[in-house]
GROMACS .gro file of C-alpha atoms in nm:
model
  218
    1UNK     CA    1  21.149  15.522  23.664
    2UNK     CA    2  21.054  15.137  23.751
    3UNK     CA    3  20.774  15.169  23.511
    4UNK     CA    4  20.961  15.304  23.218
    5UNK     CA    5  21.174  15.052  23.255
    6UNK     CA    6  20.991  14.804  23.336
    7UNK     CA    7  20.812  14.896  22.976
    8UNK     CA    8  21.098  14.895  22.751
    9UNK     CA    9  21.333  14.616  22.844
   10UNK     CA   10  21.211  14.249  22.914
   11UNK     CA   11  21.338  14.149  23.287
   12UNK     CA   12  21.285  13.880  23.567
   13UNK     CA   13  21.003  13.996  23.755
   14UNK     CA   14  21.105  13.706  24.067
   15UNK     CA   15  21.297  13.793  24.372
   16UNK     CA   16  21.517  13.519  24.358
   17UNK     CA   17  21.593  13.302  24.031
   18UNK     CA   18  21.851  13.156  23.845
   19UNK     CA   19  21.966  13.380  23.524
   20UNK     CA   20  22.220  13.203  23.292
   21UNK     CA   21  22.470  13.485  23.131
   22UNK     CA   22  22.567  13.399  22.784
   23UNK     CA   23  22.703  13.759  22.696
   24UNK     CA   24  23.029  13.770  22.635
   25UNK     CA   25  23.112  14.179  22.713
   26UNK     CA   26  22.826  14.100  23.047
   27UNK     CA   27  23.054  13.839  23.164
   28UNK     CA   28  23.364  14.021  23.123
   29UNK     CA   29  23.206  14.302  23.267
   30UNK     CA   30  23.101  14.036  23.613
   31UNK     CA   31  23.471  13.980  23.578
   32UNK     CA   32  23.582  14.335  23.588
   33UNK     CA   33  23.352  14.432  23.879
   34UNK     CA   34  23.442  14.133  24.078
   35UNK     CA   35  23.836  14.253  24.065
   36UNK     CA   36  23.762  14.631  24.094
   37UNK     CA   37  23.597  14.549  24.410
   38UNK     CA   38  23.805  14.319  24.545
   39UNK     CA   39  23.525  14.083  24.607
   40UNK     CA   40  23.577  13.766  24.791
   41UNK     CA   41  23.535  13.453  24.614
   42UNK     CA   42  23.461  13.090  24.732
   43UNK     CA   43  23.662  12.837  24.520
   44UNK     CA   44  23.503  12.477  24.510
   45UNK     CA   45  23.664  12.198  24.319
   46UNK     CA   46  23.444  11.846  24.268
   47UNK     CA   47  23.559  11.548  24.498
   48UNK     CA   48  23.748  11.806  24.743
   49UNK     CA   49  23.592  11.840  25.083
   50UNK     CA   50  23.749  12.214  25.188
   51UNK     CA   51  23.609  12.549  25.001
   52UNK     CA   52  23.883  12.785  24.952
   53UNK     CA   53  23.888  13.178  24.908
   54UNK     CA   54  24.085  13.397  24.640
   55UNK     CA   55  24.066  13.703  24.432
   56UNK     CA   56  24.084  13.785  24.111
   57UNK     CA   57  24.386  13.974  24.019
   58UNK     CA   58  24.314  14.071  23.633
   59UNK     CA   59  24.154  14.018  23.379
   60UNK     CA   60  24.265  13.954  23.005
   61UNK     CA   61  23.931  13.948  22.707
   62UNK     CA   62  24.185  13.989  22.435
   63UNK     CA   63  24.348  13.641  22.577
   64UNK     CA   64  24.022  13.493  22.656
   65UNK     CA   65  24.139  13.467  23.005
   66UNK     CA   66  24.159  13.634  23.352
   67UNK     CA   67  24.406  13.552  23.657
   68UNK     CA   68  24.324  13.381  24.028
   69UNK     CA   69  24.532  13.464  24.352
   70UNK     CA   70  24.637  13.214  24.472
   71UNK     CA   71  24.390  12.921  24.647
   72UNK     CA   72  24.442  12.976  25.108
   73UNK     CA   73  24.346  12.599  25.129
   74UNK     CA   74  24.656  12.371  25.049
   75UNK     CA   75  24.406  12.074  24.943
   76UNK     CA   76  24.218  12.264  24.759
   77UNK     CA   77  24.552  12.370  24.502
   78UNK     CA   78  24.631  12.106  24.530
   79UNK     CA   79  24.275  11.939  24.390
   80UNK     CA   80  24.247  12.243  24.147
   81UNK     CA   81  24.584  12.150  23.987
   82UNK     CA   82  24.504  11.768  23.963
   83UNK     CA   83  24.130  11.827  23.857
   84UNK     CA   84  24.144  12.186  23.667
   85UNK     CA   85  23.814  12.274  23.709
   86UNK     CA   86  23.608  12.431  23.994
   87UNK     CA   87  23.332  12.650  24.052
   88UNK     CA   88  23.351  12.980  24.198
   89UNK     CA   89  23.073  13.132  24.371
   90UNK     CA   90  23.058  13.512  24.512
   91UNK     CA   91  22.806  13.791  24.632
   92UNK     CA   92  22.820  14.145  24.337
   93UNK     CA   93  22.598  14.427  24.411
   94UNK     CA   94  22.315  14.215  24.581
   95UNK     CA   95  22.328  13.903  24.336
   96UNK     CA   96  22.483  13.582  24.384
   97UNK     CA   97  22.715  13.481  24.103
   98UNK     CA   98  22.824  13.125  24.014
   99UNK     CA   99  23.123  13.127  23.756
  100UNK     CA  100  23.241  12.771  23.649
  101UNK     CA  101  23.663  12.764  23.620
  102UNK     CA  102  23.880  12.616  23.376
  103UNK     CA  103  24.243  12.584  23.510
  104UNK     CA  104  24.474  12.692  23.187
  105UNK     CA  105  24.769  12.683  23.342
  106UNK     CA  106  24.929  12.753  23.695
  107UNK     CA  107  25.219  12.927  23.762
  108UNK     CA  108  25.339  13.208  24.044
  109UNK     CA  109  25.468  13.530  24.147
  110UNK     CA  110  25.742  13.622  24.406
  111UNK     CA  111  25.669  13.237  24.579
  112UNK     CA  112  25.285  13.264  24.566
  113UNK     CA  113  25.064  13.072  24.350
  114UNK     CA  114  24.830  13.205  24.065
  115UNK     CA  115  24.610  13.084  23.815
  116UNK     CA  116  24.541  13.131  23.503
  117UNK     CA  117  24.162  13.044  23.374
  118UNK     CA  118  23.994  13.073  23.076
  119UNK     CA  119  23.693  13.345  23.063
  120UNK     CA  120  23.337  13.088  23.079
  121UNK     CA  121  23.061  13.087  22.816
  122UNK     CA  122  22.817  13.087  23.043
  123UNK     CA  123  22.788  13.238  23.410
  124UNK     CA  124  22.524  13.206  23.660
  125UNK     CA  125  22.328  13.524  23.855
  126UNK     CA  126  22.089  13.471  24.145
  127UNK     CA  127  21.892  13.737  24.228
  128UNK     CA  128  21.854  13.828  24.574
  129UNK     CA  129  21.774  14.181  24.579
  130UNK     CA  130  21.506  14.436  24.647
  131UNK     CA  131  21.511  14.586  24.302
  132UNK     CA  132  21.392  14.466  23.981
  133UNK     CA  133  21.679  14.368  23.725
  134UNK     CA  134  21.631  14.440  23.351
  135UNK     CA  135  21.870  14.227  23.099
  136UNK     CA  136  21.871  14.452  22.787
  137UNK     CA  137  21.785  14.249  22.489
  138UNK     CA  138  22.012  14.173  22.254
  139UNK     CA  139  22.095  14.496  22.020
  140UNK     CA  140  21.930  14.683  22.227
  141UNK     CA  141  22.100  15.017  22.223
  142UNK     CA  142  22.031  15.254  22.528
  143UNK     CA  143  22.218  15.578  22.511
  144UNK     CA  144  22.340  15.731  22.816
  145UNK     CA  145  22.471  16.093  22.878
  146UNK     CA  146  22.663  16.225  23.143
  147UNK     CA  147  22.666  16.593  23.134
  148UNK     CA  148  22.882  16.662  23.479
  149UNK     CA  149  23.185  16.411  23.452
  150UNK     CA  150  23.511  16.568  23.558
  151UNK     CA  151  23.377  16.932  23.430
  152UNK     CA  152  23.287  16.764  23.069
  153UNK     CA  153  22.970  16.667  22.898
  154UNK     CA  154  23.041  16.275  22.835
  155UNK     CA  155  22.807  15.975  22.678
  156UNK     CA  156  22.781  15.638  22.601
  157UNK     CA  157  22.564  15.328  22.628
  158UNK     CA  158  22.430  15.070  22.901
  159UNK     CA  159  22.520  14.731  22.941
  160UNK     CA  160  22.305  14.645  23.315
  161UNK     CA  161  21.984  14.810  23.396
  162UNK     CA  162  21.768  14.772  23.752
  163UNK     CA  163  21.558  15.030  23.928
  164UNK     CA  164  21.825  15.047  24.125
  165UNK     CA  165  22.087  15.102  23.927
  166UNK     CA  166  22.294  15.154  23.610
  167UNK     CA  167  22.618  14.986  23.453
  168UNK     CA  168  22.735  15.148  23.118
  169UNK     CA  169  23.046  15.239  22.898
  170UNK     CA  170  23.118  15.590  22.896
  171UNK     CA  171  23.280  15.703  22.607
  172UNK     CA  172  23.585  15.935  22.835
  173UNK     CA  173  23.918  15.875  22.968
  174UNK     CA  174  23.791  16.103  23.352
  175UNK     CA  175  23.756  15.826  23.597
  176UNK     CA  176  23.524  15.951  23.880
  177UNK     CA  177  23.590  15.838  24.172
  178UNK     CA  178  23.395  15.564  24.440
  179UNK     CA  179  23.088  15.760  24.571
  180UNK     CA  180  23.130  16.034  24.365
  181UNK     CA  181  22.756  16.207  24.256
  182UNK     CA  182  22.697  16.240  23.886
  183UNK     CA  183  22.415  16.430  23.855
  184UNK     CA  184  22.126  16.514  23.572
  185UNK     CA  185  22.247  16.158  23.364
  186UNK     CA  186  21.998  16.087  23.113
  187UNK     CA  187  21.916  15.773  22.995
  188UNK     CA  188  21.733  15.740  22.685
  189UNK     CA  189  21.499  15.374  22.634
  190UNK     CA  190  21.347  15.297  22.300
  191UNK     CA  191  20.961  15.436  22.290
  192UNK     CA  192  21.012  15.597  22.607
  193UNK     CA  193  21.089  15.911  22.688
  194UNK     CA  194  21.457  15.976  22.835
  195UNK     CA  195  21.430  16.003  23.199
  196UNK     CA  196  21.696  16.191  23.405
  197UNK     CA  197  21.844  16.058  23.775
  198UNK     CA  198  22.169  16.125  23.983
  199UNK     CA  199  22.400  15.858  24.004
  200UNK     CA  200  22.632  15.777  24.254
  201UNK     CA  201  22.921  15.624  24.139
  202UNK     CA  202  23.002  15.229  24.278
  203UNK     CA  203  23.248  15.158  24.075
  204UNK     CA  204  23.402  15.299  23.768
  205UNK     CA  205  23.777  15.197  23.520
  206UNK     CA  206  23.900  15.260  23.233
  207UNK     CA  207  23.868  14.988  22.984
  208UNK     CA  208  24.153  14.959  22.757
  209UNK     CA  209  23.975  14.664  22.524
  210UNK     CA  210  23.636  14.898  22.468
  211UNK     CA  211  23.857  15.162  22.524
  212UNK     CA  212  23.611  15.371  22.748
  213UNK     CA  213  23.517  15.367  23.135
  214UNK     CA  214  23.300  15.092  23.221
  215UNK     CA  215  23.116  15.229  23.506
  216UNK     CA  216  22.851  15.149  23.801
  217UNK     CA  217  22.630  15.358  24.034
  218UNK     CA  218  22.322  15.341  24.180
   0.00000   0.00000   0.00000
């Protein structure tokens, strides 16, 4: 399977580097993940000596923007209000991921503070894992099928490749759920034969924008 890949998509062949993100739907998608898993994030604002933590609590693409809980250090909101900018920097499925903020507005929610930011241009991934990540080429299409989701034969295409590991829309409205098997998918690179492995399923929602499941698994 590393081979194949390996083959057909151009990748970073370094354990640890800095990859800049310019994709729009790939940064959404970071976006996404990072709520769906609840993942912690580290909030740093220039000139402000204390690091705070927050979520994300949704995201909007058709708004261009996504939504902050609010900020547990009280100089920090306080910084992020005067300065509105600040750089958020988090852990997703082995990478580190830096994500630069633009404060829109800021307003709150039964007493407690949120944020609204605008969705970056650009995004930062470090890789620090043991598998090698492929970033599909632009207009690169890789099919993917599903033929056990929910009882149904289901397909769609990838947007995140590693050895490790798939990320793709899935053209059904059957959300499987967290660790879930999914077996016999097929994935389908260009020259290559398609190559067939079980997934297991890391995380997975239904995308209203795309209107599909964006889905993870490993």
């Amino acid at each position: 399977m590393f081979a194949t890949l390996k083959r057909a998509i151009r990748g970073e062949t370094r354990d640890s580097g800095e990859e800049n993100v310019t994709s729009r739907s790939m940064i959404v998608a970071t976006l996404h993940q990072l709520k769906t898993e609840h993942e912690l994030l580290s909030v740093r604002v220039p000139g402000c000596a204390n690091t705070a933590s927050s979520a994300i609590l949704g995201v909007k693409e058709d708004q261009g923007c996504y939504y902050l809980d609010e900020l547990n250090q009280r100089t920090t909101h306080k910084a992020f209000l005067s300065k509105r900018k600040a750089i958020i920097n988090c852990r997703l499925q082995g990478m580190e991921v830096r994500i630069p903020c633009r404060l829109i507005k800021a307003g709150s929610d039964g007493g407690i503070a949120l944020y609204k930011i605008s969705i970056p241009n650009r995004i930062i991934r470090i890789q620090r894992r043991e598998y090698f990540r492929l970033r599909l080429n632009a207009g690169l299409v890789v099919p993917v099928s599903v033929p056990h989701l929910e009882g149904r034969c289901a397909a769609g295409q990838a947007f995140d490749l590693s050895a490790g590991g798939v990320g793709a829309f899935i053209d059904t409205r059957d959300v499987p759920s967290r660790g879930q098997i999914l077996t016999g998918v097929s994935i389908a690179l260009p020259q290559s034969p398609a190559f067939k492995a079980n997934i297991e399923v890391r995380f997975a929602r239904a995308d209203e924008v795309h209107h599909s499941l964006r889905i993870g698994g490993r």
